[in-house]
Tab-separated table of C-alpha atoms and ligand atoms in Angstrom:
chain	number	residue	atom	x	y	z
A	1	MET	CA	-3.531	24.191	17.491
A	2	GLY	CA	-1.411	27.494	17.067
A	3	ASN	CA	2.520	26.873	16.462
A	4	THR	CA	2.864	24.101	18.182
A	5	THR	CA	3.937	20.026	17.328
A	6	PHE	CA	2.553	17.108	17.530
A	7	THR	CA	4.199	14.186	18.476
A	8	LEU	CA	3.457	10.632	17.303
A	9	LYS	CA	4.589	7.793	18.969
A	10	TRP	CA	5.097	4.892	17.003
A	11	GLY	CA	4.824	1.004	18.394
A	12	ILE	CA	7.240	-1.109	15.358
A	13	LEU	CA	5.226	-4.657	15.519
A	14	ALA	CA	7.983	-6.804	13.939
A	15	THR	CA	11.258	-6.478	12.696
A	16	GLY	CA	12.072	-7.834	9.100
A	17	GLY	CA	12.706	-5.769	5.869
A	18	ILE	CA	10.264	-3.034	5.636
A	19	ALA	CA	9.883	-2.269	9.017
A	20	LYS	CA	14.031	-1.305	9.317
A	21	THR	CA	12.843	1.108	5.974
A	22	PHE	CA	9.952	2.561	7.478
A	23	CYS	CA	11.965	3.165	10.753
A	24	LYS	CA	14.814	4.891	8.912
A	25	ASP	CA	11.854	7.297	7.159
A	26	LEU	CA	10.008	8.272	10.924
A	27	LEU	CA	13.559	9.096	12.316
A	28	ILE	CA	14.183	11.494	8.847
A	29	ASP	CA	13.844	15.439	10.669
A	30	PRO	CA	10.448	16.157	9.042
A	31	SER	CA	11.777	20.246	8.271
A	32	THR	CA	13.495	18.110	5.758
A	33	ARG	CA	10.379	17.760	4.134
A	34	ASN	CA	8.970	21.162	5.048
A	35	ALA	CA	6.776	19.906	7.885
A	36	SER	CA	7.139	21.443	10.866
A	37	ASP	CA	3.463	20.326	12.564
A	38	ILE	CA	4.063	17.005	13.401
A	39	ARG	CA	6.959	14.677	14.420
A	40	HIS	CA	7.708	11.087	15.222
A	41	GLN	CA	9.051	8.874	17.581
A	42	ILE	CA	9.783	5.416	17.527
A	43	VAL	CA	9.137	4.357	21.559
A	44	ALA	CA	9.169	1.188	21.161
A	45	THR	CA	9.686	-1.956	19.173
A	46	ALA	CA	8.728	-6.017	19.031
A	47	SER	CA	10.017	-9.336	17.527
A	48	SER	CA	7.824	-12.251	18.354
A	49	SER	CA	11.576	-14.348	17.977
A	50	SER	CA	13.091	-12.539	20.907
A	51	ARG	CA	13.484	-9.687	23.273
A	52	SER	CA	17.411	-9.380	21.447
A	53	ARG	CA	16.382	-9.289	17.823
A	54	ALA	CA	14.133	-6.491	18.926
A	55	GLN	CA	17.007	-4.324	20.586
A	56	GLN	CA	19.021	-5.553	17.589
A	57	PHE	CA	16.414	-3.993	15.515
A	58	LEU	CA	16.719	-0.288	17.555
A	59	SER	CA	20.468	-0.261	18.405
A	60	ASP	CA	20.933	-1.025	14.280
A	61	LEU	CA	18.714	2.573	13.273
A	62	LYS	CA	20.098	4.514	16.445
A	63	ALA	CA	16.775	4.462	17.899
A	64	PRO	CA	16.717	6.780	21.029
A	65	LYS	CA	17.802	4.878	23.606
A	66	SER	CA	14.652	5.406	25.752
A	67	ALA	CA	12.692	2.866	22.773
A	68	LYS	CA	11.817	-0.193	24.417
A	69	ALA	CA	12.329	-3.578	23.160
A	70	TYR	CA	9.766	-6.151	23.413
A	71	GLY	CA	9.790	-10.463	22.980
A	72	SER	CA	6.331	-10.271	21.811
A	73	TYR	CA	3.723	-8.271	20.013
A	74	LYS	CA	1.259	-8.237	23.607
A	75	GLU	CA	3.372	-6.783	25.679
A	76	LEU	CA	4.645	-3.850	22.719
A	77	VAL	CA	0.078	-3.488	22.066
A	78	ALA	CA	-0.147	-2.762	26.235
A	79	ASP	CA	2.809	-0.427	26.262
A	80	PRO	CA	1.001	3.090	27.787
A	81	ASN	CA	3.783	4.905	25.939
A	82	VAL	CA	2.506	3.649	22.453
A	83	ASP	CA	-0.341	5.511	20.110
A	84	ILE	CA	0.200	4.252	17.106
A	85	ILE	CA	1.386	0.649	15.530
A	86	TYR	CA	2.363	-0.090	12.620
A	87	ILE	CA	2.151	-3.594	11.448
A	88	ALA	CA	5.074	-5.177	9.258
A	89	THR	CA	4.432	-8.822	9.441
A	90	PRO	CA	3.501	-11.084	5.905
A	91	HIS	CA	-0.028	-11.152	5.193
A	92	SER	CA	-0.797	-13.695	6.963
A	93	HIS	CA	-0.466	-11.970	10.063
A	94	HIS	CA	-2.083	-8.920	9.176
A	95	TYR	CA	-5.743	-9.388	10.569
A	96	GLN	CA	-4.468	-11.228	13.644
A	97	ASN	CA	-1.651	-8.738	13.921
A	98	THR	CA	-3.568	-5.515	13.876
A	99	ARG	CA	-6.615	-6.974	16.176
A	100	LEU	CA	-4.263	-7.702	19.163
A	101	ALA	CA	-3.384	-3.923	18.779
A	102	LEU	CA	-6.958	-2.183	18.177
A	103	GLU	CA	-8.342	-4.433	21.164
A	104	ALA	CA	-5.494	-3.063	23.226
A	105	GLY	CA	-6.909	0.241	22.176
A	106	LYS	CA	-4.036	1.431	19.737
A	107	HIS	CA	-4.136	3.002	16.254
A	108	VAL	CA	-2.608	0.767	13.734
A	109	LEU	CA	-0.998	1.567	10.405
A	110	CYS	CA	-1.015	-2.241	8.949
A	111	GLU	CA	1.166	-3.351	5.859
A	112	LYS	CA	-0.263	-3.979	2.746
A	113	ALA	CA	-2.119	-6.475	1.831
A	114	PHE	CA	-4.160	-5.234	4.175
A	115	THR	CA	-5.143	-8.965	5.230
A	116	VAL	CA	-6.201	-11.974	3.766
A	117	ASN	CA	-9.577	-11.432	2.081
A	118	ALA	CA	-12.399	-8.240	2.541
A	119	ARG	CA	-14.353	-10.426	5.331
A	120	GLN	CA	-11.214	-9.805	7.979
A	121	ALA	CA	-10.477	-6.214	7.276
A	122	GLU	CA	-14.210	-5.524	7.301
A	123	ILE	CA	-13.933	-6.839	11.164
A	124	LEU	CA	-11.187	-4.675	12.260
A	125	VAL	CA	-13.005	-1.482	9.658
A	126	ASN	CA	-15.663	-1.778	12.943
A	127	ILE	CA	-13.477	-2.427	15.227
A	128	ALA	CA	-12.303	0.884	14.919
A	129	ARG	CA	-14.940	2.705	14.233
A	130	GLU	CA	-16.344	0.987	17.221
A	131	LYS	CA	-13.067	2.375	19.873
A	132	LYS	CA	-12.447	5.473	17.720
A	133	LEU	CA	-9.450	4.947	16.854
A	134	PHE	CA	-7.687	5.829	13.361
A	135	LEU	CA	-7.067	2.420	11.048
A	136	MET	CA	-5.384	2.537	7.838
A	137	GLU	CA	-4.124	0.186	4.691
A	138	ALA	CA	-0.248	1.390	4.907
A	139	VAL	CA	-0.383	2.415	0.944
A	140	TRP	CA	2.319	4.553	1.330
A	141	THR	CA	2.181	5.598	-2.463
A	142	ARG	CA	-1.125	6.935	-2.656
A	143	PHE	CA	0.524	9.709	0.177
A	144	PHE	CA	2.970	11.067	-2.426
A	145	PRO	CA	3.363	14.613	-3.618
A	146	LEU	CA	3.593	13.238	-6.951
A	147	ALA	CA	0.151	11.104	-6.219
A	148	ARG	CA	-1.390	14.039	-5.181
A	149	GLU	CA	-0.184	15.521	-7.893
A	150	VAL	CA	-1.544	13.215	-11.016
A	151	ARG	CA	-5.059	13.167	-9.096
A	152	GLU	CA	-5.552	16.535	-9.243
A	153	PHE	CA	-4.625	16.669	-12.310
A	154	VAL	CA	-7.361	14.376	-12.966
A	155	LYS	CA	-9.576	15.525	-11.255
A	156	SER	CA	-9.247	19.037	-12.649
A	157	GLY	CA	-10.689	17.142	-16.021
A	158	GLN	CA	-7.728	18.696	-18.213
A	159	LEU	CA	-7.441	15.174	-19.093
A	160	GLY	CA	-10.617	14.545	-21.198
A	161	GLU	CA	-13.200	11.971	-19.568
A	162	ILE	CA	-10.369	9.073	-18.481
A	163	LYS	CA	-11.398	5.966	-20.405
A	164	ARG	CA	-8.610	3.407	-19.868
A	165	VAL	CA	-6.104	3.057	-17.107
A	166	TRP	CA	-3.147	0.480	-17.079
A	167	ALA	CA	-0.889	-0.203	-14.285
A	168	ASP	CA	1.654	-2.898	-14.175
A	169	LEU	CA	4.109	-3.778	-11.239
A	170	SER	CA	6.268	-7.098	-11.912
A	171	PHE	CA	9.385	-8.244	-11.353
A	172	TRP	CA	11.594	-10.146	-13.547
A	173	ASN	CA	13.402	-13.181	-10.479
A	174	ASP	CA	14.990	-16.379	-10.977
A	175	VAL	CA	11.330	-17.890	-8.738
A	176	GLU	CA	12.524	-21.106	-7.926
A	177	LYS	CA	16.031	-19.897	-7.081
A	178	GLU	CA	15.131	-16.740	-5.096
A	179	PHE	CA	12.211	-17.659	-3.585
A	180	GLY	CA	11.994	-21.565	-3.134
A	181	ARG	CA	8.894	-22.430	-1.205
A	182	GLU	CA	9.727	-20.292	2.180
A	183	HIS	CA	9.842	-16.988	1.373
A	184	ARG	CA	6.956	-14.583	1.886
A	185	MET	CA	6.614	-13.789	-1.820
A	186	VAL	CA	5.362	-17.520	-2.547
A	187	ASN	CA	4.668	-19.109	0.967
A	188	LEU	CA	0.901	-19.791	0.774
A	189	GLU	CA	0.788	-20.237	4.612
A	190	LEU	CA	1.971	-16.452	4.441
A	191	ALA	CA	-0.391	-15.677	2.155
A	192	GLY	CA	2.054	-14.981	-0.238
A	193	GLY	CA	1.747	-14.569	-4.688
A	194	ALA	CA	2.620	-12.091	-6.724
A	195	LEU	CA	-1.240	-10.380	-6.165
A	196	LEU	CA	-1.694	-9.083	-2.502
A	197	ASP	CA	2.408	-8.146	-2.596
A	198	LEU	CA	2.420	-6.279	-5.680
A	199	GLY	CA	-0.549	-6.456	-7.684
A	200	ILE	CA	-2.096	-4.394	-4.749
A	201	TYR	CA	0.231	-1.611	-6.741
A	202	SER	CA	-1.269	-2.043	-9.965
A	203	LEU	CA	-5.005	-2.123	-7.901
A	204	THR	CA	-3.552	1.200	-6.329
A	205	TRP	CA	-3.361	2.947	-9.373
A	206	VAL	CA	-6.226	2.006	-11.225
A	207	PHE	CA	-8.823	2.753	-7.764
A	208	GLN	CA	-6.733	5.914	-7.852
A	209	ILE	CA	-8.108	7.620	-10.689
A	210	LEU	CA	-11.681	5.430	-11.768
A	211	TYR	CA	-12.753	5.117	-8.115
A	212	HIS	CA	-11.187	7.793	-6.191
A	213	VAL	CA	-11.316	10.397	-8.060
A	214	ILE	CA	-15.129	9.663	-8.947
A	215	PRO	CA	-17.770	11.726	-6.558
A	216	GLU	CA	-18.519	9.190	-3.925
A	217	GLU	CA	-22.427	9.266	-4.637
A	218	LYS	CA	-21.483	7.801	-8.665
A	219	ARG	CA	-18.535	5.315	-8.129
A	220	GLY	CA	-18.824	1.778	-6.669
A	221	MET	CA	-17.622	-1.715	-7.632
A	222	PRO	CA	-15.917	-2.473	-10.943
A	223	THR	CA	-16.710	-5.867	-12.743
A	224	VAL	CA	-13.901	-7.652	-12.605
A	225	ALA	CA	-12.700	-10.255	-15.755
A	226	SER	CA	-9.573	-12.058	-14.709
A	227	ALA	CA	-6.324	-14.403	-15.087
A	228	ILE	CA	-3.873	-16.546	-12.851
A	229	THR	CA	-1.017	-18.506	-13.668
A	230	LYS	CA	-0.096	-20.711	-10.597
A	231	TYR	CA	3.431	-21.228	-9.149
A	232	LYS	CA	3.953	-24.787	-9.673
A	233	ALA	CA	6.157	-25.636	-6.284
A	234	THR	CA	3.266	-24.011	-4.193
A	235	GLY	CA	0.319	-23.192	-5.697
A	236	CYS	CA	0.456	-19.086	-4.778
A	237	ASP	CA	0.069	-17.164	-8.439
A	238	GLU	CA	2.485	-16.010	-10.343
A	239	MET	CA	1.332	-13.813	-13.057
A	240	THR	CA	-2.259	-12.328	-12.548
A	241	SER	CA	-3.993	-10.164	-14.991
A	242	VAL	CA	-7.518	-8.115	-14.938
A	243	ILE	CA	-9.919	-6.107	-16.411
A	244	LEU	CA	-12.107	-4.211	-14.358
A	245	SER	CA	-14.466	-2.310	-15.788
A	246	PHE	CA	-15.973	0.649	-13.341
A	247	PRO	CA	-19.314	2.784	-13.415
A	248	PRO	CA	-20.494	5.193	-13.642
A	249	TYR	CA	-19.391	5.758	-17.248
A	250	GLY	CA	-17.807	1.666	-17.639
A	251	ALA	CA	-13.783	2.951	-17.677
A	252	HIS	CA	-11.543	0.020	-17.714
A	253	GLY	CA	-8.657	-0.784	-15.286
A	254	ILE	CA	-5.913	-3.158	-16.498
A	255	ALA	CA	-4.122	-4.344	-13.646
A	256	THR	CA	-0.905	-6.995	-13.896
A	257	THR	CA	1.327	-8.409	-12.210
A	258	ASN	CA	4.172	-10.920	-12.359
A	259	LEU	CA	7.230	-12.755	-11.057
A	260	ARG	CA	8.790	-14.091	-14.038
A	261	VAL	CA	8.728	-10.853	-15.910
A	262	ALA	CA	9.142	-7.100	-15.184
A	263	HIS	CA	7.946	-3.785	-16.111
A	264	ASN	CA	11.680	-2.258	-16.799
A	265	PRO	CA	13.369	-5.572	-17.661
A	266	ASN	CA	16.614	-3.973	-18.273
A	267	ALA	CA	17.358	-0.960	-15.822
A	268	SER	CA	20.188	0.173	-18.615
A	269	HIS	CA	17.542	0.670	-20.991
A	270	PRO	CA	14.422	2.645	-20.909
A	271	SER	CA	10.849	0.799	-20.753
A	272	PRO	CA	7.479	1.938	-21.494
A	273	ASP	CA	6.079	3.945	-18.550
A	274	PRO	CA	4.099	1.003	-16.236
A	275	ILE	CA	1.549	3.253	-15.761
A	276	ARG	CA	-1.205	5.063	-18.385
A	277	ILE	CA	-4.037	6.927	-17.532
A	278	GLN	CA	-5.746	7.521	-20.864
A	279	GLY	CA	-8.189	10.573	-21.187
A	280	THR	CA	-10.052	11.525	-24.195
A	281	LEU	CA	-7.783	14.992	-24.085
A	282	GLY	CA	-4.854	13.148	-23.511
A	283	ASP	CA	-2.096	10.616	-21.502
A	284	LEU	CA	-0.493	11.177	-18.137
A	285	THR	CA	2.533	8.555	-17.921
A	286	ILE	CA	4.270	7.705	-14.730
A	287	SER	CA	7.331	6.149	-15.117
A	288	ASN	CA	9.430	3.571	-12.920
A	289	SER	CA	8.468	2.738	-9.993
A	290	PRO	CA	4.755	2.209	-10.036
A	291	TYR	CA	4.863	2.156	-5.823
A	292	ARG	CA	7.822	5.004	-5.660
A	293	PRO	CA	7.049	6.773	-8.551
A	294	LEU	CA	9.412	9.909	-9.034
A	295	SER	CA	8.434	11.652	-12.451
A	296	TYR	CA	5.206	11.681	-15.219
A	297	THR	CA	5.121	12.709	-18.429
A	298	LEU	CA	1.924	14.667	-20.136
A	299	ILE	CA	1.442	13.537	-23.608
A	300	PRO	CA	-1.919	16.561	-24.919
A	301	ALA	CA	-3.907	14.809	-27.484
A	302	LYS	CA	-3.363	16.065	-30.806
A	303	ASN	CA	-4.796	14.582	-34.527
A	304	GLU	CA	-4.385	15.696	-37.974
A	305	LYS	CA	-7.748	16.367	-38.708
A	306	ARG	CA	-9.101	17.960	-35.193
A	307	GLY	CA	-5.236	19.873	-34.275
A	308	GLN	CA	-4.338	19.946	-30.800
A	309	LEU	CA	-7.205	18.942	-28.248
A	310	ALA	CA	-5.851	19.560	-25.048
A	311	LYS	CA	-5.236	22.739	-23.055
A	312	PHE	CA	-1.773	21.360	-20.998
A	313	GLU	CA	1.392	21.333	-23.190
A	314	TYR	CA	4.105	17.882	-23.229
A	315	ASN	CA	6.439	17.563	-20.678
A	316	THR	CA	7.436	15.579	-18.100
A	317	VAL	CA	7.326	16.410	-14.422
A	318	THR	CA	9.952	15.390	-11.674
A	319	HIS	CA	9.744	14.911	-7.933
A	320	GLU	CA	12.837	14.895	-5.363
A	321	ILE	CA	12.215	12.517	-2.373
A	322	PRO	CA	13.365	14.876	0.061
A	323	GLY	CA	15.840	13.948	3.374
A	324	GLY	CA	17.336	10.914	2.032
A	325	GLY	CA	14.044	9.260	2.719
A	326	HIS	CA	12.293	6.117	0.965
A	327	GLY	CA	9.434	8.566	0.648
A	328	MET	CA	7.368	6.503	3.355
A	329	PHE	CA	7.201	9.145	5.914
A	330	TRP	CA	4.290	10.452	3.618
A	331	GLU	CA	1.981	7.768	5.417
A	332	ALA	CA	3.101	8.464	8.583
A	333	ASP	CA	2.870	12.166	8.473
A	334	GLU	CA	-1.045	11.163	7.007
A	335	CYS	CA	-1.177	9.190	10.218
A	336	ALA	CA	-0.072	11.585	12.330
A	337	ARG	CA	-2.441	14.214	11.268
A	338	CYS	CA	-5.538	12.295	11.269
A	339	ILE	CA	-4.589	11.475	14.553
A	340	ARG	CA	-3.627	14.988	15.845
A	341	ASP	CA	-7.594	16.216	14.130
A	342	GLY	CA	-9.200	13.349	15.740
A	343	LYS	CA	-9.915	11.667	12.410
A	344	LEU	CA	-10.427	7.870	12.283
A	345	GLU	CA	-9.550	7.271	8.857
A	346	SER	CA	-7.540	9.092	5.912
A	347	GLU	CA	-9.023	10.532	2.629
A	348	GLY	CA	-6.132	9.047	0.870
A	349	MET	CA	-6.999	5.690	1.570
A	350	GLY	CA	-10.422	5.570	3.574
A	351	TRP	CA	-11.769	2.238	5.127
A	352	GLU	CA	-14.352	2.058	2.183
A	353	GLU	CA	-11.363	2.037	-0.555
A	354	SER	CA	-9.620	-0.294	1.263
A	355	LEU	CA	-12.102	-3.098	1.456
A	356	VAL	CA	-13.778	-2.573	-2.217
A	357	ILE	CA	-9.841	-3.394	-3.101
A	358	MET	CA	-9.922	-6.474	-0.819
A	359	ARG	CA	-13.459	-7.251	-2.669
A	360	VAL	CA	-11.636	-7.458	-6.100
A	361	MET	CA	-8.933	-9.532	-4.592
A	362	ASP	CA	-11.274	-11.709	-2.934
A	363	GLU	CA	-13.227	-12.112	-6.758
A	364	ILE	CA	-10.340	-12.564	-8.460
A	365	ARG	CA	-8.600	-14.991	-6.046
A	366	ARG	CA	-11.968	-16.818	-6.423
A	367	GLN	CA	-12.226	-16.368	-10.415
A	368	GLY	CA	-8.402	-18.065	-10.381
A	369	ASN	CA	-9.288	-20.765	-7.689
A	370	LEU	CA	-6.605	-19.309	-5.058
A	371	ARG	CA	-7.519	-20.183	-1.589
A	372	TYR	CA	-5.231	-20.330	1.189
A	373	SER	CA	-5.933	-22.533	4.179
A	374	GLU	CA	-8.981	-22.360	6.006
A	375	ARG	CA	-6.599	-21.127	8.917
A	376	LEU	CA	-5.969	-17.907	6.883
A	377	GLU	CA	-8.957	-17.328	5.769
A	378	SER	CA	-10.683	-17.280	8.912
A	379	VAL	CA	-11.961	-14.557	10.912
A	380	GLU	CA	-11.391	-16.519	14.712
A	381	TYR	CA	-9.926	-14.336	16.689
A	382	PRO	CA	-7.187	-15.235	18.661
A	383	LEU	CA	-5.756	-17.724	16.912
A	384	GLY	CA	-2.697	-19.277	18.069
A	385	GLY	CA	0.702	-19.345	16.280
A	386	PHE	CA	0.289	-15.641	15.920
B	401	NDP	N1	5.481	-0.785	1.638
B	401	NDP	C1	6.745	-1.334	0.683
B	401	NDP	O1	7.050	-0.781	0.043
B	401	NDP	C2	6.356	-2.738	1.566
B	401	NDP	C3	5.683	-3.428	2.072
B	401	NDP	N2	6.106	-5.029	2.092
B	401	NDP	C4	5.175	-5.038	2.995
B	401	NDP	O2	5.244	-6.048	4.332
B	401	NDP	C5	5.097	-6.739	5.475
B	401	NDP	C6	6.556	-7.578	5.370
B	401	NDP	O3	7.516	-8.099	4.915
B	401	NDP	P1	8.927	-7.463	5.065
B	401	NDP	O4	9.332	-6.400	5.886
B	401	NDP	O5	9.073	-7.597	3.340
B	401	NDP	O6	9.019	-9.014	5.439
B	401	NDP	P2	10.001	-9.844	6.059
B	401	NDP	O7	10.036	-11.486	5.922
B	401	NDP	O8	11.527	-9.218	6.067
B	401	NDP	O9	9.686	-9.512	7.647
B	401	NDP	C7	8.550	-9.995	8.300
B	401	NDP	C8	9.004	-10.128	9.864
B	401	NDP	O10	7.543	-10.025	10.359
B	401	NDP	C9	7.683	-11.355	11.444
B	401	NDP	N3	6.401	-12.475	11.407
B	401	NDP	C10	6.218	-12.790	11.771
B	401	NDP	N4	5.615	-13.801	11.997
B	401	NDP	C11	6.259	-14.313	10.743
B	401	NDP	C12	6.376	-15.533	9.585
B	401	NDP	N5	5.634	-16.752	10.339
B	401	NDP	N6	6.914	-15.952	9.068
B	401	NDP	C13	7.797	-14.131	8.738
B	401	NDP	N7	7.756	-13.664	9.871
B	401	NDP	C14	7.268	-13.493	10.073
B	401	NDP	C15	9.362	-11.345	11.640
B	401	NDP	O11	9.747	-10.351	12.263
B	401	NDP	P3	9.864	-10.619	14.412
B	401	NDP	O12	10.602	-11.722	13.850
B	401	NDP	O13	10.352	-9.574	14.833
B	401	NDP	O14	8.375	-10.680	14.619
B	401	NDP	C16	9.978	-10.403	10.398
B	401	NDP	O15	11.048	-10.722	10.301
B	401	NDP	C17	4.266	-7.731	4.056
B	401	NDP	O16	2.555	-7.094	4.117
B	401	NDP	C18	4.366	-6.620	2.870
B	401	NDP	O17	3.484	-7.113	2.007
B	401	NDP	C19	6.890	-5.385	2.040
B	401	NDP	C20	7.835	-4.777	1.348
B	401	NDP	C21	8.124	-3.371	0.941
B	402	LIG	O1	5.512	-3.604	-1.558
B	402	LIG	C1	6.442	-3.637	-2.026
B	402	LIG	O2	7.275	-3.066	-2.707
B	402	LIG	C2	8.431	-3.331	-3.133
B	402	LIG	C3	8.153	-4.512	-3.544
B	402	LIG	O3	10.121	-4.740	-3.466
B	402	LIG	C4	8.172	-5.702	-2.667
B	402	LIG	O4	7.696	-6.938	-2.402
B	402	LIG	C5	6.211	-5.662	-1.972
B	402	LIG	O5	6.297	-6.036	-0.843
């Protein structure tokens, strides 16, 4: 490989809020985060609304003039200059849109939640495997240096045996006023609801600690006990709470999400850290926010009778996000390195783990009697209207 820089050429599928944030990060010079081995280029964007919307999106971003604008997703995935497609549509569309891109021979980074249900995710993974294409669920938080550091600390055993992980991602919303019935956060036809949109982050923290760092031969699907409260106007979940019990030691993960109360209700006053990892030798807590974590605190266990239990000091570690970015470039860098190295999946967010999390979400929805329409739950492809 030598000193060459690998350039990954991106096609952006959809022009909404997160597509814009992600593209801004793609345009930040990787040297600001000490990365010289990879580069990103936005070579095309598509909007299902119109070509002019895609063109406006590129102009607003000050993307290179050479970037193409398309008025349909089909045209985008057919562009031979595109290496990887970033899927930035609502959850309802992920299966159809990702499949469209894979069938066209493109690598894919698909926004969370991966799909509506596990069956859809399994099919996408099988296609990627057969066609030898890279595919990843865009759980960007996992690629923060802070998240890697936390996983390493847990793996080192310094917290002892992890017994429990608490993780909350909840926002105070005036749900009726802000979201009504149509907003993607609550719209059942867009597979809206707290679980798929926010709860995935709570599950991400629980899984990173109680699944990801456990040796493969010892880890497995947790048992699931959960409760869902629905939003009356649409029937989506507005409050979901889950207790998971993980093999091999029965550690508990408590994952919660809510659209009406917040993990930090008042930004001017401190709230308890929303992520708490509890080991037999101490705790590691992660401060706001659960999806864009900037600092963590180590709390060594101490007991009057038994003295200091841990070998580490009380300490708060803070990480800045370099280059004025949002922090989404780290997952993009991961895609570039995997594709450069011929990997079909990332170690940080592998297929099997995405599938287990989707199965857990299926079970939570089953227990809470939350089903999307047959059309959204379907694995039929292609379906019109996507
Ligand atoms: N990683 C993160 O931090 C975040 C991730 N997300 C995830 O990103 C995805 C998109 O969220 P977000 O960008 O906030 O959503 P937006 O509503 O802002 O954008 C979604 C885009 O999808 C396209 N689209 C295609 N069909 C439809 C349809 N029927 N209804 C609505 N939009 C449609 C539209 O683009 P066009 O007209 O150009 O085709 C639209 O602009 C979700 O999966 C969400 O969970 C969201 C926020 C933060
Ligand atoms: O992924 C996300 O993270 C930030 C939230 O505000 C947003 O609703 C969600 O989609």
